[in-house]
PDB file of C-alpha atoms in Angstrom:
ATOM      1  CA  ALA J   1       0.288   0.292  -0.073  1.00 58.00           C
ATOM      2  CA  ILE J   2       2.728   2.265   0.832  1.00 53.00           C
ATOM      3  CA  PHE J   3       4.549   1.438  -2.588  1.00 48.00           C
ATOM      4  CA  PHE J   4       1.373   2.826  -4.370  1.00 50.00           C
ATOM      5  CA  PHE J   5       0.923   5.272  -2.543  1.00 50.00           C
ATOM      6  CA  VAL J   6       4.526   6.778  -3.238  1.00 47.00           C
ATOM      7  CA  VAL J   7       4.001   5.986  -6.697  1.00 47.00           C
ATOM      8  CA  GLY J   8       0.547   8.341  -6.346  1.00 50.00           C
ATOM      9  CA  LEU J   9       2.283  10.762  -5.154  1.00 45.00           C
ATOM     10  CA  PHE J  10       5.093  10.585  -7.866  1.00 44.00           C
ATOM     11  CA  SER J  11       2.482  10.580 -10.355  1.00 44.00           C
ATOM     12  CA  LEU J  12       0.431  13.578  -8.778  1.00 42.00           C
ATOM     13  CA  ALA J  13       3.998  15.422  -8.515  1.00 42.00           C
ATOM     14  CA  SER J  14       4.793  14.711 -12.243  1.00 46.00           C
ATOM     15  CA  LEU J  15       0.978  15.810 -13.065  1.00 46.00           C
ATOM     16  CA  GLN J  16       1.301  19.468 -11.284  1.00 49.00           C
ATOM     17  CA  ALA J  17       5.304  19.873 -12.685  1.00 51.00           C
ATOM     18  CA  GLN J  18       3.371  19.804 -16.254  1.00 64.00           C
ATOM     19  CA  GLU J  19       0.652  22.662 -15.150  1.00 90.00           C
ATOM     20  CA  ALA J  20       1.035  25.930 -16.968  1.00 94.00           C
ATOM     21  CA  LYS J  21       1.581  27.872 -13.472  1.00 94.00           C
ATOM     22  CA  THR J  22       4.432  25.356 -12.648  1.00 95.00           C
ATOM     23  CA  LEU J  23       6.178  25.900 -16.425  1.00 96.00           C
ATOM     24  CA  PHE J  24       5.253  29.268 -16.472  1.00 97.00           C
ATOM     25  CA  VAL J  25       7.376  29.860 -13.086  1.00 96.00           C
ATOM     26  CA  ASN J  26      10.249  27.717 -14.508  1.00 95.00           C
ATOM     27  CA  ILE J  27      10.342  29.251 -17.740  1.00 96.00           C
ATOM     28  CA  PRO J  28      13.942  30.423 -18.996  1.00 96.00           C
ATOM     29  CA  ASP J  29      14.066  34.104 -18.589  1.00 94.00           C
ATOM     30  CA  SER J  30      14.967  34.114 -22.216  1.00 94.00           C
ATOM     31  CA  LEU J  31      11.804  33.139 -23.415  1.00 95.00           C
ATOM     32  CA  THR J  32       9.992  35.957 -21.163  1.00 94.00           C
ATOM     33  CA  PRO J  33      12.432  38.799 -21.240  1.00 94.00           C
ATOM     34  CA  LEU J  34      10.096  41.390 -19.864  1.00 95.00           C
ATOM     35  CA  LEU J  35       9.401  39.336 -16.679  1.00 96.00           C
ATOM     36  CA  THR J  36      11.589  38.033 -13.853  1.00 96.00           C
ATOM     37  CA  LYS J  37      10.543  34.774 -11.788  1.00 96.00           C
ATOM     38  CA  VAL J  38       9.501  36.802  -9.108  1.00 96.00           C
ATOM     39  CA  ASN J  39       7.317  39.086 -11.636  1.00 97.00           C
ATOM     40  CA  ARG J  40       5.902  35.517 -12.921  1.00 97.00           C
ATOM     41  CA  GLU J  41       5.581  34.086  -9.298  1.00 97.00           C
ATOM     42  CA  ASP J  42       3.598  37.604  -8.091  1.00 97.00           C
ATOM     43  CA  CYS J  43       1.370  37.308 -11.399  1.00 96.00           C
ATOM     44  CA  ILE J  44       0.276  33.744 -10.400  1.00 95.00           C
ATOM     45  CA  ASP J  45      -0.122  34.823  -6.949  1.00 95.00           C
ATOM     46  CA  PHE J  46      -2.249  38.153  -7.840  1.00 95.00           C
ATOM     47  CA  LEU J  47      -4.642  36.179  -9.994  1.00 91.00           C
ATOM     48  CA  GLU J  48      -5.088  33.456  -7.441  1.00 91.00           C
ATOM     49  CA  SER J  49      -6.172  35.822  -4.837  1.00 93.00           C
ATOM     50  CA  LYS J  50      -8.450  37.331  -7.253  1.00 92.00           C
ATOM     51  CA  MET J  51      -6.736  40.430  -7.790  1.00 94.00           C
ATOM     52  CA  LYS J  52      -5.451  42.264 -10.695  1.00 96.00           C
ATOM     53  CA  ALA J  53      -2.168  40.422 -11.704  1.00 96.00           C
ATOM     54  CA  GLN J  54      -0.074  43.271 -13.032  1.00 97.00           C
ATOM     55  CA  VAL J  55       3.356  44.038 -12.398  1.00 97.00           C
ATOM     56  CA  GLU J  56       6.244  46.330 -12.996  1.00 97.00           C
ATOM     57  CA  ASN J  57       8.346  44.608 -15.880  1.00 96.00           C
ATOM     58  CA  ARG J  58      12.393  44.761 -16.224  1.00 94.00           C
ATOM     59  CA  PHE J  59      11.918  47.815 -18.566  1.00 94.00           C
ATOM     60  CA  GLY J  60       9.860  49.468 -15.760  1.00 96.00           C
ATOM     61  CA  LYS J  61       6.790  49.139 -17.309  1.00 96.00           C
ATOM     62  CA  LYS J  62       3.140  47.396 -16.788  1.00 97.00           C
ATOM     63  CA  SER J  63       2.892  43.958 -18.036  1.00 97.00           C
ATOM     64  CA  GLU J  64      -0.391  41.866 -16.829  1.00 97.00           C
ATOM     65  CA  MET J  65      -1.575  37.922 -16.561  1.00 97.00           C
ATOM     66  CA  THR J  66      -4.547  38.251 -17.881  1.00 96.00           C
ATOM     67  CA  GLU J  67      -5.654  34.611 -17.925  1.00 95.00           C
ATOM     68  CA  LEU J  68      -4.558  31.696 -16.001  1.00 95.00           C
ATOM     69  CA  GLY J  69      -5.738  27.763 -15.692  1.00 94.00           C
ATOM     70  CA  THR J  70      -4.600  24.454 -15.418  1.00 94.00           C
ATOM     71  CA  ASP J  71      -2.962  24.653 -19.181  1.00 96.00           C
ATOM     72  CA  TYR J  72      -3.539  27.988 -19.985  1.00 97.00           C
ATOM     73  CA  VAL J  73      -1.566  30.990 -19.350  1.00 97.00           C
ATOM     74  CA  ARG J  74      -2.193  34.507 -21.432  1.00 97.00           C
ATOM     75  CA  MET J  75      -0.104  37.921 -20.596  1.00 97.00           C
ATOM     76  CA  GLN J  76      -0.232  41.094 -21.776  1.00 97.00           C
ATOM     77  CA  MET J  77       3.134  42.192 -22.091  1.00 97.00           C
ATOM     78  CA  SER J  78       2.858  45.670 -23.122  1.00 95.00           C
ATOM     79  CA  PRO J  79       0.237  47.685 -24.675  1.00 95.00           C
ATOM     80  CA  GLN J  80       1.660  46.399 -28.195  1.00 95.00           C
ATOM     81  CA  THR J  81       2.373  42.995 -27.339  1.00 96.00           C
ATOM     82  CA  SER J  82       0.969  39.466 -25.764  1.00 97.00           C
ATOM     83  CA  TRP J  83       2.106  36.343 -25.105  1.00 98.00           C
ATOM     84  CA  GLN J  84       0.071  33.288 -24.570  1.00 98.00           C
ATOM     85  CA  MET J  85       1.407  29.606 -23.237  1.00 98.00           C
ATOM     86  CA  LYS J  86      -0.628  26.151 -23.677  1.00 98.00           C
ATOM     87  CA  VAL J  87       0.291  22.640 -22.480  1.00 97.00           C
ATOM     88  CA  LEU J  88      -0.857  19.968 -24.686  1.00 97.00           C
ATOM     89  CA  ALA J  89      -0.725  15.815 -24.293  1.00 94.00           C
ATOM     90  CA  LEU J  90       1.549  14.171 -27.111  1.00 92.00           C
ATOM     91  CA  SER J  91       0.834  10.863 -24.770  1.00 88.00           C
ATOM     92  CA  ASP J  92      -0.989   9.844 -21.690  1.00 85.00           C
ATOM     93  CA  THR J  93       2.371  10.716 -19.990  1.00 88.00           C
ATOM     94  CA  THR J  94       4.144  13.410 -22.100  1.00 92.00           C
ATOM     95  CA  LYS J  95       2.751  16.959 -22.841  1.00 95.00           C
ATOM     96  CA  VAL J  96       4.583  19.814 -24.857  1.00 97.00           C
ATOM     97  CA  VAL J  97       4.081  23.678 -24.681  1.00 97.00           C
ATOM     98  CA  CYS J  98       3.332  25.730 -27.221  1.00 98.00           C
ATOM     99  CA  LEU J  99       3.961  29.503 -26.735  1.00 98.00           C
ATOM    100  CA  VAL J 100       2.323  32.053 -29.431  1.00 98.00           C
ATOM    101  CA  SER J 101       4.047  35.496 -28.826  1.00 97.00           C
ATOM    102  CA  THR J 102       1.915  38.365 -30.839  1.00 97.00           C
ATOM    103  CA  ALA J 103       3.223  42.242 -31.369  1.00 96.00           C
ATOM    104  CA  CYS J 104       0.980  44.352 -33.057  1.00 95.00           C
ATOM    105  CA  ALA J 105       2.709  47.981 -34.410  1.00 88.00           C
ATOM    106  CA  PRO J 106       0.116  48.764 -35.575  1.00 85.00           C
ATOM    107  CA  ALA J 107      -1.091  45.348 -37.668  1.00 92.00           C
ATOM    108  CA  CYS J 108      -0.376  42.407 -35.796  1.00 96.00           C
ATOM    109  CA  ASP J 109       1.960  39.269 -36.542  1.00 96.00           C
ATOM    110  CA  SER J 110       2.642  36.133 -34.517  1.00 97.00           C
ATOM    111  CA  SER J 111       5.184  33.762 -33.837  1.00 97.00           C
ATOM    112  CA  ILE J 112       4.798  30.297 -32.627  1.00 98.00           C
ATOM    113  CA  GLN J 113       7.050  27.719 -30.760  1.00 98.00           C
ATOM    114  CA  PHE J 114       7.162  24.576 -29.546  1.00 98.00           C
ATOM    115  CA  TYR J 115       8.707  23.323 -25.982  1.00 97.00           C
ATOM    116  CA  THR J 116       9.482  20.080 -23.992  1.00 96.00           C
ATOM    117  CA  THR J 117       8.356  20.766 -20.487  1.00 95.00           C
ATOM    118  CA  ASP J 118      11.703  21.525 -19.508  1.00 94.00           C
ATOM    119  CA  TRP J 119      12.163  23.916 -21.790  1.00 96.00           C
ATOM    120  CA  LYS J 120      13.900  22.537 -24.871  1.00 97.00           C
ATOM    121  CA  GLU J 121      13.061  23.796 -28.501  1.00 97.00           C
ATOM    122  CA  LEU J 122      11.043  21.708 -30.670  1.00 97.00           C
ATOM    123  CA  PRO J 123      10.677  21.467 -34.455  1.00 97.00           C
ATOM    124  CA  LEU J 124       7.522  24.143 -35.465  1.00 97.00           C
ATOM    125  CA  SER J 125       7.200  21.687 -38.317  1.00 96.00           C
ATOM    126  CA  ASP J 126       6.656  18.233 -35.869  1.00 96.00           C
ATOM    127  CA  PHE J 127       3.633  19.604 -34.714  1.00 97.00           C
ATOM    128  CA  ILE J 128       2.257  21.972 -37.637  1.00 97.00           C
ATOM    129  CA  THR J 129       3.010  20.551 -41.188  1.00 90.00           C
ATOM    130  CA  ALA J 130       1.557  23.456 -43.153  1.00 93.00           C
ATOM    131  CA  LEU J 131       0.905  27.463 -41.336  1.00 95.00           C
ATOM    132  CA  PRO J 132      -1.730  29.141 -43.520  1.00 95.00           C
ATOM    133  CA  VAL J 133      -0.871  31.074 -46.779  1.00 94.00           C
ATOM    134  CA  MET J 134      -2.445  34.267 -47.955  1.00 92.00           C
ATOM    135  CA  ASN J 135      -4.394  32.401 -50.610  1.00 90.00           C
ATOM    136  CA  ASN J 136      -6.210  30.474 -47.609  1.00 92.00           C
ATOM    137  CA  PHE J 137      -7.660  33.477 -46.062  1.00 94.00           C
ATOM    138  CA  LEU J 138      -9.180  34.660 -49.696  1.00 91.00           C
ATOM    139  CA  ASN J 139     -12.071  33.814 -51.689  1.00 88.00           C
ATOM    140  CA  THR J 140     -11.618  33.912 -54.985  1.00 80.00           C
ATOM    141  CA  PRO J 141     -13.766  36.392 -56.821  1.00 75.00           C
ATOM    142  CA  ASP J 142     -16.071  35.458 -59.432  1.00 75.00           C
ATOM    143  CA  SER J 143     -15.688  37.089 -62.504  1.00 73.00           C
ATOM    144  CA  THR J 144     -17.804  40.425 -62.180  1.00 68.00           C
ATOM    145  CA  SER J 145     -15.281  41.149 -59.239  1.00 74.00           C
ATOM    146  CA  SER J 146     -12.202  40.169 -60.284  1.00 80.00           C
ATOM    147  CA  TYR J 147     -10.443  43.311 -61.172  1.00 81.00           C
ATOM    148  CA  GLU J 148     -11.294  44.389 -57.579  1.00 79.00           C
ATOM    149  CA  TYR J 149      -9.919  41.296 -56.153  1.00 82.00           C
ATOM    150  CA  SER J 150      -6.522  41.489 -58.607  1.00 84.00           C
ATOM    151  CA  GLU J 151      -6.120  45.075 -57.412  1.00 82.00           C
ATOM    152  CA  ALA J 152      -6.176  44.747 -53.694  1.00 82.00           C
ATOM    153  CA  ARG J 153      -4.420  41.308 -54.085  1.00 85.00           C
ATOM    154  CA  LEU J 154      -1.571  42.885 -55.393  1.00 87.00           C
ATOM    155  CA  GLN J 155      -1.293  45.385 -52.530  1.00 85.00           C
ATOM    156  CA  ALA J 156      -1.715  42.518 -50.083  1.00 87.00           C
ATOM    157  CA  ASP J 157       1.953  41.737 -50.709  1.00 86.00           C
ATOM    158  CA  MET J 158       3.194  40.643 -46.859  1.00 90.00           C
ATOM    159  CA  LEU J 159       1.368  38.249 -45.094  1.00 94.00           C
ATOM    160  CA  LEU J 160       0.569  38.720 -41.472  1.00 95.00           C
ATOM    161  CA  MET J 161      -1.362  36.775 -39.207  1.00 96.00           C
ATOM    162  CA  LYS J 162      -2.554  36.949 -35.715  1.00 97.00           C
ATOM    163  CA  ALA J 163      -2.508  33.265 -33.907  1.00 98.00           C
ATOM    164  CA  ASP J 164      -4.441  32.480 -30.907  1.00 98.00           C
ATOM    165  CA  LEU J 165      -4.448  30.091 -28.510  1.00 98.00           C
ATOM    166  CA  SER J 166      -7.752  28.996 -27.004  1.00 97.00           C
ATOM    167  CA  ALA J 167      -8.230  29.139 -23.130  1.00 96.00           C
ATOM    168  CA  THR J 168     -11.017  26.323 -23.432  1.00 96.00           C
ATOM    169  CA  ASP J 169     -10.040  23.984 -25.827  1.00 96.00           C
ATOM    170  CA  HIS J 170      -7.206  22.443 -27.813  1.00 96.00           C
ATOM    171  CA  THR J 171      -7.743  25.098 -30.750  1.00 97.00           C
ATOM    172  CA  LEU J 172      -5.324  27.290 -32.523  1.00 98.00           C
ATOM    173  CA  THR J 173      -7.067  30.277 -34.627  1.00 98.00           C
ATOM    174  CA  PHE J 174      -5.455  32.261 -37.553  1.00 98.00           C
ATOM    175  CA  THR J 175      -6.339  35.747 -38.371  1.00 97.00           C
ATOM    176  CA  LEU J 176      -5.522  37.635 -41.562  1.00 96.00           C
ATOM    177  CA  ALA J 177      -3.946  40.707 -39.892  1.00 96.00           C
ATOM    178  CA  THR J 178      -2.499  41.969 -43.585  1.00 94.00           C
ATOM    179  CA  PRO J 179      -5.309  44.097 -44.114  1.00 92.00           C
ATOM    180  CA  GLU J 180      -4.327  46.434 -40.894  1.00 91.00           C
ATOM    181  CA  TYR J 181      -0.855  47.511 -42.417  1.00 87.00           C
ATOM    182  CA  MET J 182      -2.697  48.338 -46.520  1.00 88.00           C
ATOM    183  CA  GLU J 183      -3.766  51.677 -46.950  1.00 88.00           C
ATOM    184  CA  LYS J 184      -7.318  51.812 -45.934  1.00 90.00           C
ATOM    185  CA  GLU J 185      -9.124  52.324 -49.247  1.00 88.00           C
ATOM    186  CA  THR J 186      -7.120  49.307 -50.445  1.00 86.00           C
ATOM    187  CA  ALA J 187      -7.887  47.236 -47.375  1.00 89.00           C
ATOM    188  CA  GLU J 188     -11.715  47.881 -47.619  1.00 90.00           C
ATOM    189  CA  LYS J 189     -11.624  46.417 -51.570  1.00 87.00           C
ATOM    190  CA  LEU J 190      -9.555  43.515 -50.109  1.00 88.00           C
ATOM    191  CA  LYS J 191     -12.613  42.935 -47.562  1.00 90.00           C
ATOM    192  CA  PRO J 192     -15.129  41.593 -48.969  1.00 89.00           C
ATOM    193  CA  PHE J 193     -12.779  38.500 -50.244  1.00 90.00           C
ATOM    194  CA  ILE J 194     -11.801  37.927 -46.781  1.00 93.00           C
ATOM    195  CA  ARG J 195     -12.641  34.231 -44.907  1.00 92.00           C
ATOM    196  CA  ARG J 196     -13.014  33.696 -41.660  1.00 93.00           C
ATOM    197  CA  PRO J 197     -10.628  33.138 -39.577  1.00 96.00           C
ATOM    198  CA  ILE J 198      -8.893  29.528 -39.727  1.00 96.00           C
ATOM    199  CA  VAL J 199      -8.966  27.189 -36.822  1.00 97.00           C
ATOM    200  CA  TYR J 200      -6.584  24.559 -36.450  1.00 97.00           C
ATOM    201  CA  ILE J 201      -7.147  21.657 -33.688  1.00 97.00           C
ATOM    202  CA  TRP J 202      -5.043  19.841 -31.537  1.00 97.00           C
ATOM    203  CA  LYS J 203      -5.009  15.949 -32.383  1.00 94.00           C
ATOM    204  CA  GLU J 204      -2.783  12.805 -32.287  1.00 92.00           C
ATOM    205  CA  GLY J 205       0.237  14.721 -31.303  1.00 94.00           C
ATOM    206  CA  GLY J 206      -0.243  18.129 -33.891  1.00 96.00           C
ATOM    207  CA  PHE J 207      -2.552  20.842 -35.029  1.00 97.00           C
ATOM    208  CA  SER J 208      -4.107  20.613 -38.228  1.00 94.00           C
ATOM    209  CA  ILE J 209      -6.569  22.125 -39.682  1.00 91.00           C
ATOM    210  CA  ASP J 210     -10.486  21.776 -38.158  1.00 75.00           C
ATOM    211  CA  SER J 211     -12.190  20.253 -41.182  1.00 67.00           C
TER     212      SER J 211
END
């Protein structure tokens, strides 16, 4: 009985070690350069005490933890930058951590990285075989509006997209942000051809388009 109790304790400890808040506190400073370990601990303490989880970061500015779940963390690092973390299961015992960093200046663009639970970086291509490309976000027009489309599409020469991890399920949503950096008039022309955001779902150890 003692043996099973000890095994139970170990498995509980390893489960807790893979919880978002534990991983967040132990993340290398290089992955959250604005926040010290004390900042990260304070954010969790504040939120768990139902207080506003705002801290003074290394630059003397404010960063705020806006969400904390067992497998999810979201930080508003600065007015222009946000940061999300999601713990995802590879198997019954192995988990990986997905990080999404987004900067808006003013158009938003996100970068995505994957790590082991002891913070060794893993290849993105192991978990997402194909990221969206510009044409995935656009509906090809019928012949009556093809001129307007071609004109606007030429201006949309840089793919910017905002990625969002869900706090409540295992989805990753991509929203086209290219129109935010285009001239207003051209962006308006492109608008009718833009599809809804693209949703990827985590299954069998990877993100793929939700079909």
